[in-house]
């Protein structure tokens, strides 16, 4: 197998408790031809110094120190300077199996793919025992599909929707950047590279461990910043490429999950904000409810049916059954 350079983009912000585990897992990859871009996004702990220490011990590591601008800005800075033939995103509190890149690059080359998507990976709450990852490079399942079919599965959340669970040929990110200042930036962005791709693949293997932190912005209490979900909702529902590809219902399902999650985080006495979000959800309620796709996420359909009982009851039932974590 010819070895191509893979640019591994790792945004870093105040993660000194997790950063070493993450970077060590990248440095220990069996696939060695890596460019590792650690983007210190204005950390106020010692994360930046940890990054510099790694640059001293491994020449593949390049550190970028910048003023804090958020996850999207950090990724974009690295995208603008990376030299790899392929691109990968890793969150700085997650970690990889040693064969992560060997498996994904092998699939990429075997199928002449433009994008390879990992179906998912073990997730764990911060403080829980960390899951063991697969170490056998030959133990995985793969399906080669066109970009339309993989994108459909991602929008319906049958496979992982985040940027880090994929390996991209660099060209599919041409003219695509993450929206700076947004929450839910992956929802707003990760569907776009599929329109620049043709052949894709889905890999099933436990080779990426995703840490769920209770102090993450997405899981913190509601704030007005989360109302950006309404703009992203409109972006996907009205996206011409998604409509032309026959993927509007899949897009509606994805943004319904995102927006319903935010709805359930609004304080129970803030009826005005609840009503604003509720009215947005109602615009696709019937489409989600009666979507006949076999890969339609059942949780979304149930939420849409419960919404027939009205805003207040839907809010109570949704919170009771833990739907507010559906963004993961």
mmCIF file with all atom_site columns, C-alpha atoms in Angstrom, residues 63-271:
data_model
loop_
_atom_site.group_PDB
_atom_site.id
_atom_site.type_symbol
_atom_site.label_atom_id
_atom_site.label_alt_id
_atom_site.label_comp_id
_atom_site.label_asym_id
_atom_site.label_entity_id
_atom_site.label_seq_id
_atom_site.pdbx_PDB_ins_code
_atom_site.Cartn_x
_atom_site.Cartn_y
_atom_site.Cartn_z
_atom_site.occupancy
_atom_site.B_iso_or_equiv
_atom_site.pdbx_formal_charge
_atom_site.auth_seq_id
_atom_site.auth_comp_id
_atom_site.auth_asym_id
_atom_site.auth_atom_id
_atom_site.pdbx_PDB_model_num
ATOM 1   C CA . UNK A 1 63  ? 1.977   23.422 17.050 1.00 0.00 ? 63  UNK A CA 1
ATOM 2   C CA . UNK A 1 64  ? -0.068  26.487 16.199 1.00 0.00 ? 64  UNK A CA 1
ATOM 3   C CA . UNK A 1 65  ? -0.708  28.967 19.023 1.00 0.00 ? 65  UNK A CA 1
ATOM 4   C CA . UNK A 1 66  ? -3.554  31.365 18.345 1.00 0.00 ? 66  UNK A CA 1
ATOM 5   C CA . UNK A 1 67  ? -5.998  33.671 20.049 1.00 0.00 ? 67  UNK A CA 1
ATOM 6   C CA . UNK A 1 68  ? -9.117  31.883 21.231 1.00 0.00 ? 68  UNK A CA 1
ATOM 7   C CA . UNK A 1 69  ? -11.627 31.713 18.416 1.00 0.00 ? 69  UNK A CA 1
ATOM 8   C CA . UNK A 1 70  ? -13.486 28.469 19.034 1.00 0.00 ? 70  UNK A CA 1
ATOM 9   C CA . UNK A 1 71  ? -13.438 24.975 17.582 1.00 0.00 ? 71  UNK A CA 1
ATOM 10  C CA . UNK A 1 72  ? -14.385 26.003 14.042 1.00 0.00 ? 72  UNK A CA 1
ATOM 11  C CA . UNK A 1 73  ? -11.711 28.684 13.867 1.00 0.00 ? 73  UNK A CA 1
ATOM 12  C CA . UNK A 1 74  ? -9.047  26.267 15.125 1.00 0.00 ? 74  UNK A CA 1
ATOM 13  C CA . UNK A 1 75  ? -9.983  23.675 12.529 1.00 0.00 ? 75  UNK A CA 1
ATOM 14  C CA . UNK A 1 76  ? -10.044 26.272 9.767  1.00 0.00 ? 76  UNK A CA 1
ATOM 15  C CA . UNK A 1 77  ? -6.564  27.558 10.621 1.00 0.00 ? 77  UNK A CA 1
ATOM 16  C CA . UNK A 1 78  ? -5.209  24.032 10.292 1.00 0.00 ? 78  UNK A CA 1
ATOM 17  C CA . UNK A 1 79  ? -7.157  23.368 7.071  1.00 0.00 ? 79  UNK A CA 1
ATOM 18  C CA . UNK A 1 80  ? -5.539  26.420 5.512  1.00 0.00 ? 80  UNK A CA 1
ATOM 19  C CA . UNK A 1 81  ? -1.977  25.204 6.124  1.00 0.00 ? 81  UNK A CA 1
ATOM 20  C CA . UNK A 1 82  ? -2.151  21.402 6.185  1.00 0.00 ? 82  UNK A CA 1
ATOM 21  C CA . UNK A 1 83  ? -0.028  19.548 3.611  1.00 0.00 ? 83  UNK A CA 1
ATOM 22  C CA . UNK A 1 84  ? -1.633  16.125 3.724  1.00 0.00 ? 84  UNK A CA 1
ATOM 23  C CA . UNK A 1 85  ? -3.215  14.190 0.891  1.00 0.00 ? 85  UNK A CA 1
ATOM 24  C CA . UNK A 1 86  ? -5.907  13.219 3.404  1.00 0.00 ? 86  UNK A CA 1
ATOM 25  C CA . UNK A 1 87  ? -7.464  15.003 6.376  1.00 0.00 ? 87  UNK A CA 1
ATOM 26  C CA . UNK A 1 88  ? -8.645  13.735 9.732  1.00 0.00 ? 88  UNK A CA 1
ATOM 27  C CA . UNK A 1 89  ? -10.110 15.554 12.725 1.00 0.00 ? 89  UNK A CA 1
ATOM 28  C CA . UNK A 1 90  ? -9.567  14.314 16.277 1.00 0.00 ? 90  UNK A CA 1
ATOM 29  C CA . UNK A 1 91  ? -11.094 15.940 19.352 1.00 0.00 ? 91  UNK A CA 1
ATOM 30  C CA . UNK A 1 92  ? -8.460  16.545 22.005 1.00 0.00 ? 92  UNK A CA 1
ATOM 31  C CA . UNK A 1 93  ? -10.354 14.674 24.745 1.00 0.00 ? 93  UNK A CA 1
ATOM 32  C CA . UNK A 1 94  ? -10.842 11.521 22.647 1.00 0.00 ? 94  UNK A CA 1
ATOM 33  C CA . UNK A 1 95  ? -8.364  8.791  21.742 1.00 0.00 ? 95  UNK A CA 1
ATOM 34  C CA . UNK A 1 96  ? -7.681  6.313  18.938 1.00 0.00 ? 96  UNK A CA 1
ATOM 35  C CA . UNK A 1 97  ? -6.879  2.665  18.453 1.00 0.00 ? 97  UNK A CA 1
ATOM 36  C CA . UNK A 1 98  ? -3.282  2.149  17.224 1.00 0.00 ? 98  UNK A CA 1
ATOM 37  C CA . UNK A 1 99  ? -4.661  0.843  13.922 1.00 0.00 ? 99  UNK A CA 1
ATOM 38  C CA . UNK A 1 100 ? -7.144  3.675  13.314 1.00 0.00 ? 100 UNK A CA 1
ATOM 39  C CA . UNK A 1 101 ? -5.342  5.198  10.333 1.00 0.00 ? 101 UNK A CA 1
ATOM 40  C CA . UNK A 1 102 ? -4.026  1.913  8.972  1.00 0.00 ? 102 UNK A CA 1
ATOM 41  C CA . UNK A 1 103 ? -7.592  0.586  8.720  1.00 0.00 ? 103 UNK A CA 1
ATOM 42  C CA . UNK A 1 104 ? -9.129  3.737  7.267  1.00 0.00 ? 104 UNK A CA 1
ATOM 43  C CA . UNK A 1 105 ? -6.312  4.312  4.776  1.00 0.00 ? 105 UNK A CA 1
ATOM 44  C CA . UNK A 1 106 ? -6.475  0.680  3.710  1.00 0.00 ? 106 UNK A CA 1
ATOM 45  C CA . UNK A 1 107 ? -10.190 0.994  3.019  1.00 0.00 ? 107 UNK A CA 1
ATOM 46  C CA . UNK A 1 108 ? -9.645  4.333  1.295  1.00 0.00 ? 108 UNK A CA 1
ATOM 47  C CA . UNK A 1 109 ? -7.096  2.864  -1.107 1.00 0.00 ? 109 UNK A CA 1
ATOM 48  C CA . UNK A 1 110 ? -8.853  -0.477 -1.688 1.00 0.00 ? 110 UNK A CA 1
ATOM 49  C CA . UNK A 1 111 ? -12.078 1.212  -2.748 1.00 0.00 ? 111 UNK A CA 1
ATOM 50  C CA . UNK A 1 112 ? -10.495 4.246  -4.386 1.00 0.00 ? 112 UNK A CA 1
ATOM 51  C CA . UNK A 1 113 ? -12.612 6.295  -1.997 1.00 0.00 ? 113 UNK A CA 1
ATOM 52  C CA . UNK A 1 114 ? -12.873 10.022 -1.471 1.00 0.00 ? 114 UNK A CA 1
ATOM 53  C CA . UNK A 1 115 ? -14.296 9.714  2.040  1.00 0.00 ? 115 UNK A CA 1
ATOM 54  C CA . UNK A 1 116 ? -14.413 6.925  4.609  1.00 0.00 ? 116 UNK A CA 1
ATOM 55  C CA . UNK A 1 117 ? -16.857 7.173  7.502  1.00 0.00 ? 117 UNK A CA 1
ATOM 56  C CA . UNK A 1 118 ? -16.620 5.239  10.735 1.00 0.00 ? 118 UNK A CA 1
ATOM 57  C CA . UNK A 1 119 ? -20.042 3.950  11.770 1.00 0.00 ? 119 UNK A CA 1
ATOM 58  C CA . UNK A 1 120 ? -19.363 4.962  15.339 1.00 0.00 ? 120 UNK A CA 1
ATOM 59  C CA . UNK A 1 121 ? -17.255 4.064  18.318 1.00 0.00 ? 121 UNK A CA 1
ATOM 60  C CA . UNK A 1 122 ? -17.497 3.446  22.032 1.00 0.00 ? 122 UNK A CA 1
ATOM 61  C CA . UNK A 1 123 ? -18.486 6.522  24.019 1.00 0.00 ? 123 UNK A CA 1
ATOM 62  C CA . UNK A 1 124 ? -18.083 7.101  27.726 1.00 0.00 ? 124 UNK A CA 1
ATOM 63  C CA . UNK A 1 125 ? -18.818 9.778  30.267 1.00 0.00 ? 125 UNK A CA 1
ATOM 64  C CA . UNK A 1 126 ? -15.907 11.612 31.777 1.00 0.00 ? 126 UNK A CA 1
ATOM 65  C CA . UNK A 1 127 ? -14.954 9.774  34.967 1.00 0.00 ? 127 UNK A CA 1
ATOM 66  C CA . UNK A 1 128 ? -16.137 6.378  33.754 1.00 0.00 ? 128 UNK A CA 1
ATOM 67  C CA . UNK A 1 129 ? -13.753 3.554  32.978 1.00 0.00 ? 129 UNK A CA 1
ATOM 68  C CA . UNK A 1 130 ? -12.309 4.158  29.538 1.00 0.00 ? 130 UNK A CA 1
ATOM 69  C CA . UNK A 1 131 ? -13.290 1.557  26.938 1.00 0.00 ? 131 UNK A CA 1
ATOM 70  C CA . UNK A 1 132 ? -10.758 -0.715 25.319 1.00 0.00 ? 132 UNK A CA 1
ATOM 71  C CA . UNK A 1 133 ? -10.370 -0.267 21.578 1.00 0.00 ? 133 UNK A CA 1
ATOM 72  C CA . UNK A 1 134 ? -9.746  -2.855 18.881 1.00 0.00 ? 134 UNK A CA 1
ATOM 73  C CA . UNK A 1 135 ? -6.081  -3.516 18.171 1.00 0.00 ? 135 UNK A CA 1
ATOM 74  C CA . UNK A 1 136 ? -6.354  -6.050 15.351 1.00 0.00 ? 136 UNK A CA 1
ATOM 75  C CA . UNK A 1 137 ? -6.073  -4.243 12.026 1.00 0.00 ? 137 UNK A CA 1
ATOM 76  C CA . UNK A 1 138 ? -7.860  -7.106 10.257 1.00 0.00 ? 138 UNK A CA 1
ATOM 77  C CA . UNK A 1 139 ? -10.988 -7.196 12.408 1.00 0.00 ? 139 UNK A CA 1
ATOM 78  C CA . UNK A 1 140 ? -13.449 -4.776 10.853 1.00 0.00 ? 140 UNK A CA 1
ATOM 79  C CA . UNK A 1 141 ? -16.416 -4.733 8.491  1.00 0.00 ? 141 UNK A CA 1
ATOM 80  C CA . UNK A 1 142 ? -16.670 -2.418 5.508  1.00 0.00 ? 142 UNK A CA 1
ATOM 81  C CA . UNK A 1 143 ? -19.385 -1.429 3.050  1.00 0.00 ? 143 UNK A CA 1
ATOM 82  C CA . UNK A 1 144 ? -18.468 0.437  -0.121 1.00 0.00 ? 144 UNK A CA 1
ATOM 83  C CA . UNK A 1 145 ? -21.246 2.824  -1.118 1.00 0.00 ? 145 UNK A CA 1
ATOM 84  C CA . UNK A 1 146 ? -21.701 5.963  -3.152 1.00 0.00 ? 146 UNK A CA 1
ATOM 85  C CA . UNK A 1 147 ? -21.571 9.321  -1.396 1.00 0.00 ? 147 UNK A CA 1
ATOM 86  C CA . UNK A 1 148 ? -25.350 9.780  -1.559 1.00 0.00 ? 148 UNK A CA 1
ATOM 87  C CA . UNK A 1 149 ? -26.036 6.592  0.393  1.00 0.00 ? 149 UNK A CA 1
ATOM 88  C CA . UNK A 1 150 ? -23.434 7.300  3.066  1.00 0.00 ? 150 UNK A CA 1
ATOM 89  C CA . UNK A 1 151 ? -24.645 10.881 3.473  1.00 0.00 ? 151 UNK A CA 1
ATOM 90  C CA . UNK A 1 152 ? -28.214 9.651  3.837  1.00 0.00 ? 152 UNK A CA 1
ATOM 91  C CA . UNK A 1 153 ? -27.144 7.299  6.616  1.00 0.00 ? 153 UNK A CA 1
ATOM 92  C CA . UNK A 1 154 ? -25.276 10.106 8.358  1.00 0.00 ? 154 UNK A CA 1
ATOM 93  C CA . UNK A 1 155 ? -28.211 12.513 8.217  1.00 0.00 ? 155 UNK A CA 1
ATOM 94  C CA . UNK A 1 156 ? -30.488 9.815  9.597  1.00 0.00 ? 156 UNK A CA 1
ATOM 95  C CA . UNK A 1 157 ? -27.862 9.265  12.331 1.00 0.00 ? 157 UNK A CA 1
ATOM 96  C CA . UNK A 1 158 ? -27.388 5.612  11.506 1.00 0.00 ? 158 UNK A CA 1
ATOM 97  C CA . UNK A 1 159 ? -23.663 6.390  11.493 1.00 0.00 ? 159 UNK A CA 1
ATOM 98  C CA . UNK A 1 160 ? -21.667 8.942  13.464 1.00 0.00 ? 160 UNK A CA 1
ATOM 99  C CA . UNK A 1 161 ? -22.359 12.518 12.393 1.00 0.00 ? 161 UNK A CA 1
ATOM 100 C CA . UNK A 1 162 ? -19.306 14.308 13.809 1.00 0.00 ? 162 UNK A CA 1
ATOM 101 C CA . UNK A 1 163 ? -16.297 15.452 11.794 1.00 0.00 ? 163 UNK A CA 1
ATOM 102 C CA . UNK A 1 164 ? -13.788 13.298 13.738 1.00 0.00 ? 164 UNK A CA 1
ATOM 103 C CA . UNK A 1 165 ? -15.301 9.958  12.703 1.00 0.00 ? 165 UNK A CA 1
ATOM 104 C CA . UNK A 1 166 ? -14.162 10.263 9.111  1.00 0.00 ? 166 UNK A CA 1
ATOM 105 C CA . UNK A 1 167 ? -11.142 10.320 6.834  1.00 0.00 ? 167 UNK A CA 1
ATOM 106 C CA . UNK A 1 168 ? -11.348 12.731 3.920  1.00 0.00 ? 168 UNK A CA 1
ATOM 107 C CA . UNK A 1 169 ? -9.426  13.115 0.710  1.00 0.00 ? 169 UNK A CA 1
ATOM 108 C CA . UNK A 1 170 ? -8.182  16.670 0.963  1.00 0.00 ? 170 UNK A CA 1
ATOM 109 C CA . UNK A 1 171 ? -9.936  17.797 -2.202 1.00 0.00 ? 171 UNK A CA 1
ATOM 110 C CA . UNK A 1 172 ? -13.411 17.201 -0.767 1.00 0.00 ? 172 UNK A CA 1
ATOM 111 C CA . UNK A 1 173 ? -12.792 20.074 1.659  1.00 0.00 ? 173 UNK A CA 1
ATOM 112 C CA . UNK A 1 174 ? -11.953 22.537 -1.104 1.00 0.00 ? 174 UNK A CA 1
ATOM 113 C CA . UNK A 1 175 ? -13.888 25.759 -0.433 1.00 0.00 ? 175 UNK A CA 1
ATOM 114 C CA . UNK A 1 176 ? -15.469 24.268 2.694  1.00 0.00 ? 176 UNK A CA 1
ATOM 115 C CA . UNK A 1 177 ? -14.759 25.674 6.148  1.00 0.00 ? 177 UNK A CA 1
ATOM 116 C CA . UNK A 1 178 ? -16.448 25.420 9.525  1.00 0.00 ? 178 UNK A CA 1
ATOM 117 C CA . UNK A 1 179 ? -18.680 28.371 10.545 1.00 0.00 ? 179 UNK A CA 1
ATOM 118 C CA . UNK A 1 180 ? -16.820 30.447 13.132 1.00 0.00 ? 180 UNK A CA 1
ATOM 119 C CA . UNK A 1 181 ? -18.735 31.286 16.295 1.00 0.00 ? 181 UNK A CA 1
ATOM 120 C CA . UNK A 1 182 ? -21.321 28.541 15.823 1.00 0.00 ? 182 UNK A CA 1
ATOM 121 C CA . UNK A 1 183 ? -22.330 25.801 18.181 1.00 0.00 ? 183 UNK A CA 1
ATOM 122 C CA . UNK A 1 184 ? -23.331 22.581 16.377 1.00 0.00 ? 184 UNK A CA 1
ATOM 123 C CA . UNK A 1 185 ? -20.731 23.402 13.729 1.00 0.00 ? 185 UNK A CA 1
ATOM 124 C CA . UNK A 1 186 ? -20.497 19.762 12.665 1.00 0.00 ? 186 UNK A CA 1
ATOM 125 C CA . UNK A 1 187 ? -24.203 19.632 11.796 1.00 0.00 ? 187 UNK A CA 1
ATOM 126 C CA . UNK A 1 188 ? -23.727 22.752 9.672  1.00 0.00 ? 188 UNK A CA 1
ATOM 127 C CA . UNK A 1 189 ? -20.656 21.410 7.872  1.00 0.00 ? 189 UNK A CA 1
ATOM 128 C CA . UNK A 1 190 ? -20.047 17.660 7.748  1.00 0.00 ? 190 UNK A CA 1
ATOM 129 C CA . UNK A 1 191 ? -22.652 16.983 5.051  1.00 0.00 ? 191 UNK A CA 1
ATOM 130 C CA . UNK A 1 192 ? -20.979 19.330 2.575  1.00 0.00 ? 192 UNK A CA 1
ATOM 131 C CA . UNK A 1 193 ? -17.846 17.288 1.697  1.00 0.00 ? 193 UNK A CA 1
ATOM 132 C CA . UNK A 1 194 ? -20.075 14.453 0.485  1.00 0.00 ? 194 UNK A CA 1
ATOM 133 C CA . UNK A 1 195 ? -21.099 16.572 -2.488 1.00 0.00 ? 195 UNK A CA 1
ATOM 134 C CA . UNK A 1 196 ? -17.436 16.715 -3.540 1.00 0.00 ? 196 UNK A CA 1
ATOM 135 C CA . UNK A 1 197 ? -17.040 12.947 -3.129 1.00 0.00 ? 197 UNK A CA 1
ATOM 136 C CA . UNK A 1 198 ? -18.059 9.995  -5.278 1.00 0.00 ? 198 UNK A CA 1
ATOM 137 C CA . UNK A 1 199 ? -16.987 6.668  -3.826 1.00 0.00 ? 199 UNK A CA 1
ATOM 138 C CA . UNK A 1 200 ? -17.253 6.270  -0.056 1.00 0.00 ? 200 UNK A CA 1
ATOM 139 C CA . UNK A 1 201 ? -17.192 3.546  2.542  1.00 0.00 ? 201 UNK A CA 1
ATOM 140 C CA . UNK A 1 202 ? -18.577 2.831  6.010  1.00 0.00 ? 202 UNK A CA 1
ATOM 141 C CA . UNK A 1 203 ? -16.267 1.034  8.432  1.00 0.00 ? 203 UNK A CA 1
ATOM 142 C CA . UNK A 1 204 ? -17.513 -0.805 11.511 1.00 0.00 ? 204 UNK A CA 1
ATOM 143 C CA . UNK A 1 205 ? -14.774 -1.131 14.120 1.00 0.00 ? 205 UNK A CA 1
ATOM 144 C CA . UNK A 1 206 ? -14.218 0.053  17.682 1.00 0.00 ? 206 UNK A CA 1
ATOM 145 C CA . UNK A 1 207 ? -11.236 2.250  16.874 1.00 0.00 ? 207 UNK A CA 1
ATOM 146 C CA . UNK A 1 208 ? -12.325 5.740  18.048 1.00 0.00 ? 208 UNK A CA 1
ATOM 147 C CA . UNK A 1 209 ? -13.306 6.437  21.664 1.00 0.00 ? 209 UNK A CA 1
ATOM 148 C CA . UNK A 1 210 ? -15.533 9.456  22.216 1.00 0.00 ? 210 UNK A CA 1
ATOM 149 C CA . UNK A 1 211 ? -15.494 11.141 25.619 1.00 0.00 ? 211 UNK A CA 1
ATOM 150 C CA . UNK A 1 212 ? -18.760 12.782 26.724 1.00 0.00 ? 212 UNK A CA 1
ATOM 151 C CA . UNK A 1 213 ? -18.024 15.629 29.100 1.00 0.00 ? 213 UNK A CA 1
ATOM 152 C CA . UNK A 1 214 ? -20.752 17.104 31.261 1.00 0.00 ? 214 UNK A CA 1
ATOM 153 C CA . UNK A 1 215 ? -18.986 20.456 31.183 1.00 0.00 ? 215 UNK A CA 1
ATOM 154 C CA . UNK A 1 216 ? -18.956 20.633 27.372 1.00 0.00 ? 216 UNK A CA 1
ATOM 155 C CA . UNK A 1 217 ? -20.806 23.591 25.877 1.00 0.00 ? 217 UNK A CA 1
ATOM 156 C CA . UNK A 1 218 ? -23.338 21.358 24.133 1.00 0.00 ? 218 UNK A CA 1
ATOM 157 C CA . UNK A 1 219 ? -24.318 19.634 27.398 1.00 0.00 ? 219 UNK A CA 1
ATOM 158 C CA . UNK A 1 220 ? -24.248 22.695 29.614 1.00 0.00 ? 220 UNK A CA 1
ATOM 159 C CA . UNK A 1 221 ? -27.423 24.503 30.568 1.00 0.00 ? 221 UNK A CA 1
ATOM 160 C CA . UNK A 1 222 ? -29.267 26.436 27.908 1.00 0.00 ? 222 UNK A CA 1
ATOM 161 C CA . UNK A 1 223 ? -27.797 29.719 26.738 1.00 0.00 ? 223 UNK A CA 1
ATOM 162 C CA . UNK A 1 224 ? -28.897 32.132 23.982 1.00 0.00 ? 224 UNK A CA 1
ATOM 163 C CA . UNK A 1 225 ? -25.910 30.933 21.903 1.00 0.00 ? 225 UNK A CA 1
ATOM 164 C CA . UNK A 1 226 ? -27.749 27.676 21.361 1.00 0.00 ? 226 UNK A CA 1
ATOM 165 C CA . UNK A 1 227 ? -30.434 29.488 19.374 1.00 0.00 ? 227 UNK A CA 1
ATOM 166 C CA . UNK A 1 228 ? -28.019 29.242 16.432 1.00 0.00 ? 228 UNK A CA 1
ATOM 167 C CA . UNK A 1 229 ? -29.675 25.849 15.990 1.00 0.00 ? 229 UNK A CA 1
ATOM 168 C CA . UNK A 1 230 ? -32.545 27.683 14.272 1.00 0.00 ? 230 UNK A CA 1
ATOM 169 C CA . UNK A 1 231 ? -30.211 29.108 11.623 1.00 0.00 ? 231 UNK A CA 1
ATOM 170 C CA . UNK A 1 232 ? -28.660 25.693 11.039 1.00 0.00 ? 232 UNK A CA 1
ATOM 171 C CA . UNK A 1 233 ? -32.161 24.215 10.863 1.00 0.00 ? 233 UNK A CA 1
ATOM 172 C CA . UNK A 1 234 ? -33.044 26.599 8.040  1.00 0.00 ? 234 UNK A CA 1
ATOM 173 C CA . UNK A 1 235 ? -29.696 26.030 6.325  1.00 0.00 ? 235 UNK A CA 1
ATOM 174 C CA . UNK A 1 236 ? -30.181 22.291 5.967  1.00 0.00 ? 236 UNK A CA 1
ATOM 175 C CA . UNK A 1 237 ? -33.907 22.328 5.260  1.00 0.00 ? 237 UNK A CA 1
ATOM 176 C CA . UNK A 1 238 ? -33.399 24.861 2.460  1.00 0.00 ? 238 UNK A CA 1
ATOM 177 C CA . UNK A 1 239 ? -30.111 23.521 1.092  1.00 0.00 ? 239 UNK A CA 1
ATOM 178 C CA . UNK A 1 240 ? -30.551 23.140 -2.666 1.00 0.00 ? 240 UNK A CA 1
ATOM 179 C CA . UNK A 1 241 ? -27.987 20.355 -2.995 1.00 0.00 ? 241 UNK A CA 1
ATOM 180 C CA . UNK A 1 242 ? -29.759 18.290 -0.349 1.00 0.00 ? 242 UNK A CA 1
ATOM 181 C CA . UNK A 1 243 ? -33.101 18.900 -2.055 1.00 0.00 ? 243 UNK A CA 1
ATOM 182 C CA . UNK A 1 244 ? -31.762 18.009 -5.496 1.00 0.00 ? 244 UNK A CA 1
ATOM 183 C CA . UNK A 1 245 ? -30.249 14.807 -4.090 1.00 0.00 ? 245 UNK A CA 1
ATOM 184 C CA . UNK A 1 246 ? -33.587 13.756 -2.596 1.00 0.00 ? 246 UNK A CA 1
ATOM 185 C CA . UNK A 1 247 ? -32.219 14.117 0.923  1.00 0.00 ? 247 UNK A CA 1
ATOM 186 C CA . UNK A 1 248 ? -34.451 16.835 2.325  1.00 0.00 ? 248 UNK A CA 1
ATOM 187 C CA . UNK A 1 249 ? -36.360 14.469 4.624  1.00 0.00 ? 249 UNK A CA 1
ATOM 188 C CA . UNK A 1 250 ? -33.102 13.037 5.923  1.00 0.00 ? 250 UNK A CA 1
ATOM 189 C CA . UNK A 1 251 ? -31.904 16.591 6.576  1.00 0.00 ? 251 UNK A CA 1
ATOM 190 C CA . UNK A 1 252 ? -35.155 17.407 8.355  1.00 0.00 ? 252 UNK A CA 1
ATOM 191 C CA . UNK A 1 253 ? -34.696 14.382 10.584 1.00 0.00 ? 253 UNK A CA 1
ATOM 192 C CA . UNK A 1 254 ? -31.175 15.514 11.500 1.00 0.00 ? 254 UNK A CA 1
ATOM 193 C CA . UNK A 1 255 ? -32.100 19.080 12.377 1.00 0.00 ? 255 UNK A CA 1
ATOM 194 C CA . UNK A 1 256 ? -35.232 17.955 14.200 1.00 0.00 ? 256 UNK A CA 1
ATOM 195 C CA . UNK A 1 257 ? -33.036 15.926 16.558 1.00 0.00 ? 257 UNK A CA 1
ATOM 196 C CA . UNK A 1 258 ? -30.661 18.859 17.082 1.00 0.00 ? 258 UNK A CA 1
ATOM 197 C CA . UNK A 1 259 ? -33.398 21.422 17.651 1.00 0.00 ? 259 UNK A CA 1
ATOM 198 C CA . UNK A 1 260 ? -35.550 19.203 19.865 1.00 0.00 ? 260 UNK A CA 1
ATOM 199 C CA . UNK A 1 261 ? -32.521 18.645 22.062 1.00 0.00 ? 261 UNK A CA 1
ATOM 200 C CA . UNK A 1 262 ? -32.100 22.407 22.487 1.00 0.00 ? 262 UNK A CA 1
ATOM 201 C CA . UNK A 1 263 ? -35.838 22.767 23.153 1.00 0.00 ? 263 UNK A CA 1
ATOM 202 C CA . UNK A 1 264 ? -35.530 20.378 26.090 1.00 0.00 ? 264 UNK A CA 1
ATOM 203 C CA . UNK A 1 265 ? -32.660 22.368 27.584 1.00 0.00 ? 265 UNK A CA 1
ATOM 204 C CA . UNK A 1 266 ? -34.643 25.614 27.785 1.00 0.00 ? 266 UNK A CA 1
ATOM 205 C CA . UNK A 1 267 ? -35.629 26.406 31.415 1.00 0.00 ? 267 UNK A CA 1
ATOM 206 C CA . UNK A 1 268 ? -39.169 25.255 32.164 1.00 0.00 ? 268 UNK A CA 1
ATOM 207 C CA . UNK A 1 269 ? -40.359 28.777 33.000 1.00 0.00 ? 269 UNK A CA 1
ATOM 208 C CA . UNK A 1 270 ? -39.038 30.319 29.753 1.00 0.00 ? 270 UNK A CA 1
ATOM 209 C CA . UNK A 1 271 ? -42.144 29.705 27.679 1.00 0.00 ? 271 UNK A CA 1
#
